[in-house]
Coordinates of C-alpha atoms in Angstrom, one line a residue:
M1 CA 103.1 30.1 152.2
K2 CA 105.6 32.9 152.6
R3 CA 106.9 32.3 149.1
K4 CA 103.4 32.4 147.7
F5 CA 102.6 35.6 149.6
V6 CA 105.8 37.3 148.3
L7 CA 105.0 36.2 144.8
L8 CA 101.4 37.5 145.1
L9 CA 102.8 40.9 146.3
C10 CA 105.2 41.1 143.4
L11 CA 102.5 40.3 140.9
L12 CA 100.2 42.9 142.5
S13 CA 102.9 45.6 142.5
M14 CA 103.7 44.9 138.8
A15 CA 100.0 45.2 137.9
L16 CA 99.8 48.5 139.8
W17 CA 103.0 49.8 138.2
S18 CA 101.8 48.9 134.7
Q19 CA 98.6 50.9 135.2
P20 CA 98.9 54.2 133.2
K21 CA 99.0 57.4 135.2
V22 CA 98.5 61.1 134.3
N23 CA 100.9 63.5 136.1
T24 CA 99.5 67.0 136.6
T25 CA 101.4 70.3 137.0
V26 CA 100.6 74.0 136.7
N27 CA 103.1 76.8 136.1
T28 CA 101.7 78.9 138.9
T29 CA 99.0 78.6 141.5
K30 CA 98.5 82.4 141.9
N31 CA 97.8 84.7 139.0
K32 CA 96.1 88.0 138.1
I33 CA 92.6 88.4 136.6
G34 CA 92.7 87.3 132.9
A35 CA 96.3 85.9 133.1
E36 CA 97.1 82.4 131.9
F37 CA 97.5 79.3 134.0
K38 CA 99.4 76.8 132.0
L39 CA 98.2 73.3 132.9
T40 CA 100.4 70.3 131.9
L41 CA 99.2 66.7 131.6
K42 CA 101.9 63.9 131.1
T43 CA 101.4 60.2 130.6
N44 CA 103.9 57.4 129.9
V45 CA 102.7 54.6 127.6
D46 CA 104.0 52.0 125.3
T47 CA 104.2 52.5 121.5
L48 CA 100.9 50.6 120.8
S49 CA 98.8 52.5 123.3
K50 CA 96.1 54.9 122.2
V51 CA 95.7 58.2 124.2
K52 CA 93.1 60.8 123.8
F53 CA 93.2 64.1 125.7
P54 CA 90.0 66.0 126.2
E55 CA 89.1 69.0 124.1
A56 CA 86.8 71.3 126.1
K57 CA 86.0 75.0 126.4
N58 CA 86.0 74.9 130.2
F59 CA 87.6 72.9 132.9
G60 CA 85.3 73.5 135.8
V61 CA 84.9 77.3 136.2
L62 CA 88.2 78.0 134.4
E63 CA 88.0 78.9 130.7
V64 CA 90.3 77.1 128.2
I65 CA 91.8 79.9 126.1
Q66 CA 94.4 77.7 124.4
S67 CA 94.8 74.0 123.7
Y68 CA 98.4 73.4 122.7
K69 CA 99.7 70.6 120.5
I70 CA 100.7 67.3 122.0
D71 CA 104.5 66.9 122.5
T72 CA 105.8 63.4 122.1
I73 CA 109.1 62.2 123.6
K74 CA 110.3 58.7 122.7
N75 CA 112.1 56.8 125.5
G76 CA 113.1 53.4 124.3
A77 CA 110.0 51.4 123.7
R78 CA 107.7 53.9 125.4
Y79 CA 106.3 57.3 124.7
E80 CA 105.9 60.3 127.0
L81 CA 103.0 62.4 125.8
I82 CA 102.7 66.0 127.1
K83 CA 99.6 68.0 126.6
K84 CA 99.3 71.7 127.7
Y85 CA 96.2 73.9 128.2
G86 CA 96.0 77.6 128.7
L87 CA 93.4 78.4 131.4
T88 CA 92.1 81.7 132.7
Q89 CA 89.4 83.3 135.0
F90 CA 88.1 86.9 134.9
D91 CA 86.7 86.9 138.5
S92 CA 89.0 87.0 141.5
G93 CA 88.8 84.2 144.1
K94 CA 90.1 80.7 144.9
Y95 CA 89.3 77.9 142.4
T96 CA 90.0 74.3 141.8
I97 CA 91.2 72.8 138.5
P98 CA 89.1 69.6 138.5
R99 CA 90.3 66.1 137.8
I100 CA 90.5 65.9 134.0
P101 CA 89.7 62.5 132.2
V102 CA 92.2 61.2 129.7
M103 CA 91.2 58.1 127.6
I104 CA 94.1 55.5 127.5
N105 CA 93.4 52.3 125.6
G106 CA 89.7 52.8 126.1
K107 CA 89.9 53.3 129.9
M108 CA 89.3 56.6 131.7
V109 CA 92.3 57.8 133.7
F110 CA 91.9 61.0 135.7
S111 CA 94.5 63.7 136.5
D112 CA 95.0 65.3 139.9
S113 CA 93.0 68.3 141.0
I114 CA 94.9 71.5 141.7
K115 CA 93.9 74.6 143.7
V116 CA 94.7 78.0 142.2
E117 CA 94.1 81.6 143.2
V118 CA 93.0 84.6 141.0
N119 CA 93.9 88.0 142.4
D120 CA 92.6 91.5 141.6
V121 CA 95.0 94.0 139.8
K122 CA 95.8 96.8 142.2
V123 CA 95.6 100.2 140.6
D124 CA 97.1 103.3 142.3
T125 CA 95.0 106.1 140.9
L126 CA 97.4 108.7 142.3
K127 CA 100.3 107.5 140.2
Q128 CA 98.5 105.9 137.3
K129 CA 97.2 108.5 134.8
M130 CA 93.5 108.6 133.8
Y131 CA 92.6 108.6 130.2
D132 CA 89.5 109.4 128.2
I133 CA 87.3 106.6 126.9
K134 CA 88.6 105.4 123.6
D135 CA 86.5 105.6 120.4
I136 CA 84.6 102.5 119.3
A137 CA 87.1 100.3 117.4
Q138 CA 86.1 99.1 113.9
V139 CA 86.3 95.3 113.8
E140 CA 87.6 94.0 110.5
S141 CA 86.8 90.6 109.1
P142 CA 89.4 87.9 109.6
M143 CA 90.5 88.1 106.0
G144 CA 90.6 91.9 106.1
S145 CA 89.6 94.0 103.1
W146 CA 92.8 93.8 101.1
W147 CA 91.3 91.2 98.7
I148 CA 88.6 93.7 97.6
Y149 CA 91.3 96.1 96.4
V150 CA 93.1 93.3 94.6
L151 CA 89.9 92.4 92.8
I152 CA 89.3 96.0 91.9
V153 CA 92.9 96.4 90.5
I154 CA 92.5 93.1 88.5
A155 CA 89.1 94.4 87.1
I156 CA 90.7 97.7 86.1
A157 CA 93.6 95.9 84.5
V158 CA 91.3 93.6 82.5
A159 CA 89.2 96.5 81.5
G160 CA 92.3 98.3 80.3
F161 CA 93.3 95.2 78.3
F162 CA 90.0 95.0 76.5
I163 CA 89.9 98.8 75.9
Y164 CA 93.4 98.5 74.3
K165 CA 92.2 95.6 72.1
F166 CA 89.0 97.4 71.1
I167 CA 91.0 100.5 70.0
K168 CA 93.5 98.4 68.1
K169 CA 90.7 96.5 66.3
R170 CA 88.9 99.8 65.5
Q171 CA 92.1 101.3 64.1
A172 CA 92.7 98.1 62.1
G173 CA 89.2 98.4 60.7
E174 CA 89.8 102.1 59.8
K175 CA 93.0 101.1 58.2
Q176 CA 91.3 98.4 56.1
E177 CA 88.6 100.9 55.0
V178 CA 91.0 103.5 53.8
I179 CA 93.5 101.1 52.2
V180 CA 94.5 102.2 48.7
F181 CA 95.6 99.6 46.2
K182 CA 98.4 100.4 43.8
T183 CA 96.7 99.0 40.7
P184 CA 93.2 97.7 39.7
I185 CA 94.6 94.2 39.2
E186 CA 96.1 94.1 42.7
K187 CA 92.7 95.2 44.1
A188 CA 90.8 92.6 42.1
T189 CA 93.1 89.7 43.1
T190 CA 93.1 90.7 46.7
L191 CA 89.3 91.0 46.8
L192 CA 89.0 87.5 45.2
Q193 CA 91.3 86.0 47.9
Q194 CA 89.2 87.7 50.6
L195 CA 86.0 86.4 49.0
E196 CA 87.3 82.8 49.1
K197 CA 88.2 83.1 52.8
K198 CA 84.6 84.0 53.6
E199 CA 83.4 80.6 52.2
L200 CA 80.0 82.1 51.4
W201 CA 78.8 79.4 48.9
Q202 CA 80.0 76.6 51.3
K203 CA 77.7 78.1 53.9
G204 CA 74.8 78.2 51.5
E205 CA 75.0 81.9 50.7
I206 CA 75.3 81.4 46.9
K207 CA 73.4 84.5 45.9
N208 CA 75.8 86.7 48.0
Y209 CA 78.8 84.9 46.6
Y210 CA 77.8 85.5 43.0
S211 CA 76.9 89.1 43.7
E212 CA 80.4 89.8 45.2
L213 CA 82.2 87.8 42.5
T214 CA 80.6 89.7 39.6
D215 CA 81.0 93.0 41.4
I216 CA 84.8 92.4 41.6
A217 CA 84.9 91.7 37.9
R218 CA 82.7 94.7 37.0
N219 CA 84.6 97.1 39.2
Y220 CA 88.0 95.9 37.8
I221 CA 86.8 96.5 34.2
E222 CA 85.4 99.9 35.1
E223 CA 88.7 101.0 36.7
E224 CA 91.0 99.4 34.1
I225 CA 89.2 100.0 30.8
H226 CA 87.0 103.0 32.0
I227 CA 83.6 101.8 30.9
P228 CA 80.5 102.0 33.1
A229 CA 80.5 98.3 34.1
M230 CA 78.8 98.7 37.5
E231 CA 75.7 100.3 36.0
S232 CA 75.4 98.2 32.8
T233 CA 73.5 95.0 32.3
T234 CA 75.3 91.9 31.2
S235 CA 74.6 92.4 27.5
E236 CA 75.6 96.1 27.7
L237 CA 78.8 95.2 29.6
I238 CA 79.8 92.6 27.0
E239 CA 79.1 95.0 24.1
G240 CA 81.1 97.8 25.8
L241 CA 84.0 95.4 26.4
R242 CA 84.1 94.4 22.7
N243 CA 84.0 98.0 21.6
A244 CA 86.8 99.0 24.0
S245 CA 88.8 96.0 22.7
K246 CA 88.6 97.4 19.2
Q247 CA 89.2 101.0 20.1
K248 CA 92.1 100.5 22.6
K249 CA 93.6 97.6 20.7
L250 CA 93.1 95.1 23.5
K251 CA 94.3 91.6 22.8
L252 CA 91.1 89.9 24.0
S253 CA 90.0 86.6 22.5
N254 CA 86.4 85.7 21.9
E255 CA 86.8 82.8 24.4
T256 CA 87.8 85.3 27.2
V257 CA 84.7 87.5 26.5
A258 CA 82.5 84.4 26.2
N259 CA 83.6 83.0 29.5
L260 CA 83.0 86.3 31.3
E261 CA 79.6 86.6 29.7
K262 CA 78.7 83.0 30.8
V263 CA 79.6 83.8 34.4
L264 CA 77.6 87.1 34.4
M265 CA 74.6 85.4 33.0
Q266 CA 74.9 82.6 35.6
A267 CA 75.0 85.3 38.3
D268 CA 71.8 86.9 36.9
L269 CA 70.0 83.5 37.1
V270 CA 71.2 83.0 40.6
K271 CA 70.1 86.5 41.8
F272 CA 66.8 86.8 39.9
A273 CA 65.7 83.3 39.0
K274 CA 66.9 81.7 42.3
V275 CA 69.0 79.1 40.3
K276 CA 71.3 77.0 42.5
P277 CA 74.4 75.9 40.6
L278 CA 76.3 72.7 41.6
D279 CA 79.5 72.9 43.5
F280 CA 81.7 72.2 40.5
E281 CA 79.9 74.8 38.5
I282 CA 80.6 77.4 41.2
E283 CA 84.3 76.5 41.1
E284 CA 84.4 76.8 37.3
D285 CA 82.7 80.2 37.4
K286 CA 85.3 81.4 40.0
K287 CA 88.1 80.3 37.7
R288 CA 86.5 81.9 34.7
I289 CA 86.3 85.3 36.5
S290 CA 89.9 85.0 37.8
N291 CA 91.2 84.0 34.3
S292 CA 89.2 86.8 32.6
I293 CA 90.6 89.5 34.9
V294 CA 94.2 88.2 34.4
T295 CA 93.7 88.0 30.6
I296 CA 92.2 91.6 30.4
H297 CA 95.2 92.8 32.5
K298 CA 97.7 91.2 30.1
S299 CA 95.9 92.5 27.0
I300 CA 96.3 96.1 28.0
P301 CA 99.4 97.8 26.3
E302 CA 102.2 98.6 28.8
M303 CA 102.9 102.2 29.6
V304 CA 106.6 103.1 29.9
E305 CA 107.5 105.0 33.1
E306 CA 109.1 108.3 32.2
N307 CA 111.0 108.6 35.4
D308 CA 111.7 105.4 37.3
E309 CA 113.7 107.2 40.1
L310 CA 110.8 109.5 40.8
A311 CA 108.4 106.6 40.9
L312 CA 110.7 104.8 43.4
W313 CA 111.0 107.9 45.5
N314 CA 107.2 108.2 45.6
E315 CA 106.8 104.6 46.7
Q316 CA 109.4 105.1 49.5
Q317 CA 107.6 108.2 50.7
K318 CA 104.3 106.3 50.8
E319 CA 105.9 103.4 52.8
L320 CA 107.4 105.9 55.3
A321 CA 104.0 107.6 55.6
R322 CA 102.4 104.2 56.2
L323 CA 104.9 103.3 58.9
A324 CA 104.5 106.7 60.6
K325 CA 100.8 106.3 60.6
L326 CA 101.1 102.8 62.2
K327 CA 103.4 104.2 64.9
K328 CA 101.0 107.0 65.6
Q329 CA 98.1 104.7 65.9
K330 CA 100.0 102.5 68.4
R331 CA 100.9 105.5 70.4
V332 CA 97.3 106.7 70.5
R333 CA 96.2 103.2 71.6
I334 CA 98.7 103.2 74.5
I335 CA 98.0 106.8 75.6
T336 CA 94.2 106.3 75.4
T337 CA 94.3 103.1 77.3
I338 CA 96.5 104.5 80.1
G339 CA 94.3 107.6 80.2
I340 CA 91.2 105.5 80.6
V341 CA 92.7 103.3 83.3
V342 CA 94.1 106.2 85.2
G343 CA 90.7 107.9 85.0
M344 CA 89.0 104.7 86.4
L345 CA 91.5 104.7 89.3
L346 CA 90.9 108.4 90.0
I347 CA 87.1 107.8 89.9
F348 CA 87.6 104.8 92.3
L349 CA 89.7 106.9 94.7
L350 CA 87.3 109.9 94.5
G351 CA 84.4 107.5 95.3
L352 CA 86.3 106.1 98.3
I353 CA 87.1 109.6 99.5
Y354 CA 83.4 110.6 99.1
F355 CA 82.0 107.5 100.9
K356 CA 84.9 106.6 103.3
G357 CA 86.7 109.9 103.7
Y358 CA 90.2 111.1 102.9
D359 CA 91.8 109.6 106.0
Y360 CA 90.5 106.1 105.1
V361 CA 92.0 106.4 101.6
K362 CA 95.3 107.7 103.0
D363 CA 95.5 104.9 105.5
N364 CA 94.5 102.0 103.4
I365 CA 95.2 102.9 99.8
I366 CA 98.0 105.6 99.5
G367 CA 99.8 104.3 102.6
H368 CA 100.6 105.8 106.0
P369 CA 104.1 105.2 107.6
T370 CA 103.0 105.7 111.2
K371 CA 99.9 103.4 110.7
D372 CA 102.3 100.7 109.6
L373 CA 104.3 101.3 112.8
V374 CA 101.2 101.0 115.0
E375 CA 100.1 97.7 113.4
G376 CA 103.6 96.2 113.2
E377 CA 105.4 94.0 115.7
W378 CA 106.7 96.1 118.7
V379 CA 109.9 95.6 120.6
Y380 CA 110.4 95.9 124.3
S381 CA 114.1 96.5 125.2
E382 CA 116.5 98.3 127.5
Y383 CA 118.8 101.1 126.3
G384 CA 121.8 102.9 127.8
N385 CA 123.2 103.2 131.3
P386 CA 121.4 103.8 133.7
G387 CA 119.0 101.7 131.6
V388 CA 115.7 102.9 130.1
K389 CA 113.2 100.1 129.4
V390 CA 110.7 101.1 126.7
E391 CA 108.5 99.5 124.1
T392 CA 109.0 100.8 120.6
P393 CA 107.6 99.9 117.1
K394 CA 111.2 99.4 115.9
V395 CA 114.6 98.7 117.5
L396 CA 116.4 101.9 118.3
K397 CA 119.8 102.3 116.7
R398 CA 122.9 103.5 118.6
M399 CA 124.2 106.9 117.5
D400 CA 127.5 108.8 118.2
A401 CA 126.5 111.4 120.7
E402 CA 129.7 113.4 120.2
K403 CA 128.6 114.3 116.7
I404 CA 125.3 115.8 117.9
M405 CA 125.9 117.2 121.4
P406 CA 127.9 120.4 122.0
K407 CA 131.6 119.9 123.0
E408 CA 131.1 121.8 126.3
T409 CA 128.3 119.5 127.3
M410 CA 130.3 116.3 126.4
A411 CA 133.2 117.7 128.5
L412 CA 131.1 117.4 131.7
L413 CA 130.0 113.9 131.0
K414 CA 131.6 110.6 132.0
E415 CA 129.6 108.6 129.5
M416 CA 126.6 109.3 127.2
Q417 CA 124.7 106.8 125.1
L418 CA 122.1 107.8 122.4
F419 CA 119.6 105.5 120.6
V420 CA 117.2 106.8 118.0
Y421 CA 114.6 105.8 115.3
G422 CA 113.8 108.2 112.4
S423 CA 115.0 111.8 112.2
M424 CA 113.8 115.3 113.2
I425 CA 112.4 115.9 109.7
D426 CA 110.7 112.6 109.3
N427 CA 107.0 111.8 110.1
F428 CA 108.1 110.3 113.4
Y429 CA 111.1 110.3 115.8
I430 CA 112.0 108.5 119.0
G431 CA 115.2 109.1 120.9
V432 CA 116.5 107.6 124.2
S433 CA 119.6 109.0 125.8
T434 CA 121.4 108.2 129.1
A435 CA 124.3 110.1 130.7
T436 CA 126.4 110.0 133.8
Y437 CA 128.4 113.1 135.0
K438 CA 132.1 113.1 135.9
Q439 CA 131.4 114.9 139.1
E440 CA 128.6 115.0 141.6
T441 CA 126.0 117.3 139.9
Q442 CA 122.6 118.6 141.0
V443 CA 120.6 118.3 137.8
D444 CA 117.9 120.8 137.0
L445 CA 115.4 118.8 134.9
E446 CA 113.8 121.9 133.4
K447 CA 117.1 123.2 132.2
A448 CA 117.9 119.7 130.8
A449 CA 114.7 119.8 128.8
E450 CA 115.6 123.3 127.6
G451 CA 118.9 122.0 126.4
S452 CA 117.2 119.5 124.2
L453 CA 115.0 122.2 122.7
K454 CA 118.2 124.2 121.9
V455 CA 119.5 121.1 120.0
F456 CA 116.2 121.0 118.1
E457 CA 116.6 124.7 117.3
A458 CA 120.2 124.2 116.0
M459 CA 118.8 121.5 113.7
G460 CA 116.2 123.9 112.1
A461 CA 113.3 124.0 114.6
Q462 CA 111.4 127.2 114.7
N463 CA 108.4 128.7 116.6
I464 CA 109.0 126.3 119.6
I465 CA 106.1 126.3 122.1
V466 CA 106.9 124.5 125.4
K467 CA 105.0 123.6 128.5
T468 CA 106.3 121.6 131.5
E469 CA 104.8 119.4 134.2
D470 CA 105.8 116.6 136.5
F471 CA 105.7 113.0 135.3
D472 CA 105.7 109.8 137.3
T473 CA 106.5 106.3 136.0
Q474 CA 104.3 103.4 137.1
K475 CA 106.9 102.5 139.7
G476 CA 106.8 106.0 141.2
I477 CA 110.0 107.6 139.8
T478 CA 109.4 111.3 139.4
G479 CA 110.7 113.4 136.5
K480 CA 109.8 116.3 134.2
K481 CA 107.8 116.3 131.0
A482 CA 108.2 119.1 128.4
Y483 CA 105.7 119.1 125.6
G484 CA 104.4 121.4 122.9
T485 CA 104.7 122.1 119.1
M486 CA 107.5 123.3 116.8
T487 CA 108.0 123.9 113.1
M488 CA 110.7 121.7 111.6
L489 CA 112.3 123.1 108.4
D490 CA 113.7 120.6 105.8
K491 CA 116.4 122.6 104.1
I492 CA 116.9 120.0 101.4
K493 CA 113.3 119.7 100.3
G494 CA 112.6 123.3 101.2
K495 CA 109.4 122.7 103.2
S496 CA 108.3 123.0 106.8
T497 CA 106.2 120.6 109.0
K498 CA 104.5 121.4 112.2
M499 CA 105.4 118.8 114.8
Y500 CA 104.2 117.8 118.3
Y501 CA 106.8 116.6 120.8
E502 CA 107.1 115.3 124.3
I503 CA 110.4 115.0 126.3
L504 CA 110.7 113.0 129.5
V505 CA 113.8 113.7 131.7
F506 CA 114.8 111.9 135.0
S507 CA 117.8 112.5 137.2
Q508 CA 119.0 109.6 139.4
S509 CA 122.3 109.2 141.3
N510 CA 124.4 111.6 139.2
G511 CA 122.8 110.4 136.0
L512 CA 120.3 111.7 133.5
Q513 CA 117.8 109.6 131.5
Q514 CA 115.8 111.2 128.7
I515 CA 113.1 110.0 126.2
T516 CA 112.1 112.2 123.3
I517 CA 109.2 111.5 120.9
M518 CA 108.0 113.6 118.0
H519 CA 105.3 113.3 115.3
Q520 CA 103.3 115.4 112.9
E521 CA 100.8 117.5 114.8
D522 CA 97.7 116.1 113.0
D523 CA 98.9 112.5 112.9
K524 CA 96.5 110.3 114.9
Y525 CA 98.7 107.2 114.5
G526 CA 101.7 109.2 115.7
K527 CA 99.8 110.1 118.9
Q528 CA 98.9 106.4 119.4
I529 CA 102.5 105.4 119.2
M530 CA 103.6 108.2 121.5
D531 CA 101.0 107.2 124.2
R532 CA 102.0 103.6 124.0
V533 CA 105.7 104.3 124.2
L534 CA 105.4 106.7 127.2
N535 CA 103.1 104.3 129.1
S536 CA 105.7 101.6 128.8
V537 CA 108.6 103.6 130.2
E538 CA 110.4 102.0 133.1
L539 CA 113.8 103.2 134.5
Q540 CA 116.7 101.4 136.1
T541 CA 118.2 103.3 139.0
T542 CA 121.9 103.8 139.2
E543 CA 123.8 102.3 142.1
K544 CA 125.9 104.5 144.2

């Protein structure tokens, strides 16, 4: 009996051990309003088990603000699955994270419940500054509006392409209209080739085909033999051709004249009697016209060129003039297209300025350096000794203080460190400096601020206006703030810019800590950066 009882206990313990469990932990049980409680659920199962963690917007009265991905850790033939949730609550009080159901192999397994506490954020209105209510923020769509500008640029580019093609086609048409053939035979043969490319009779336009075919022949005869072929009837043309053959001693056979007459009569029947020749007849007529033109050209007595060199020079000049004209046409196309595209862009920008305002165009189209700093990824870091903790849009770079500060000042210091971003003549400047004195020194903070202003003046600052007041950090460290405007002169570019500045100075345990920020007076983004930087300042006290 004892053996059976022990065996039963073993089997029972194995069954209980094999039951899946969900371990529950939370990173903290006390937090501030709106802060994140990170809840972690862990379960250990074999490789064939199916586990499903819940996806909910709320666990009890706590809101799920983040559902993290499941982490899987393989341990031999088993898996450890880890699921984390980010929870929060915006009312102070004591709450309970309820038991959360996890589906394992079709069975519901619950986590443990955990009690948490949400506390109010204490605000000391005597040390914390009060600020005006901020303007209503414009909420942009998740995609932003950049794609609209991309589409507009693409549309303008496409429009510019078609404008260029249109101008090129028009110039090509004009070139074709004013083209001058060297000889009547060149003109006639070129026009015959162009006529065949049109394929008029193949398309059923037989009347138009014969009309153009005979016009080519008539025009050639009129230009080459100088008889009124275009205004003559068929019989008058043939009679005039025979007379010209006798007078000008043309070597024209009766067969050539008869073939030409046959085609002209066929054309008359097509145009006026609506006769439709067969395909092979049309081909024959085309050959007769072509052969007649070539025969007439060969029958004309050759004229000897009196000055071949002059003729060659004239041909070269014509070719140079033609190439110059083509180059000019191409230049006109490019300049016209660029002008139209630039005009469209200007109209687009003027429209945006009219409807959205200049600031909108400057921020979103032209570009604004300080706006990029506001929207970029900020860095929270500690600089110098005694340390100054501050949040900045960019990491501050270490500078050699000895090259900037006067020698008499550096002689009094044991150590000085300087970190900056930008420069005095840029749109924005941040400087953090820390110093410790060689001997015990009672520091006058107002004079320290005045010393910084003298450095500005040595670097080209003019018309410096300064005001001073006390300044307290959030941890209650008291210092001085000097602020006002100045005009910075850029000697290289030869221009001046009105700047707004603020200087914070603190004296602790024979040390001096200073933060300097400067931006253009009318730069709203520079002001946003300045406010954010100054609100983040925290100081490390020196140890005696």
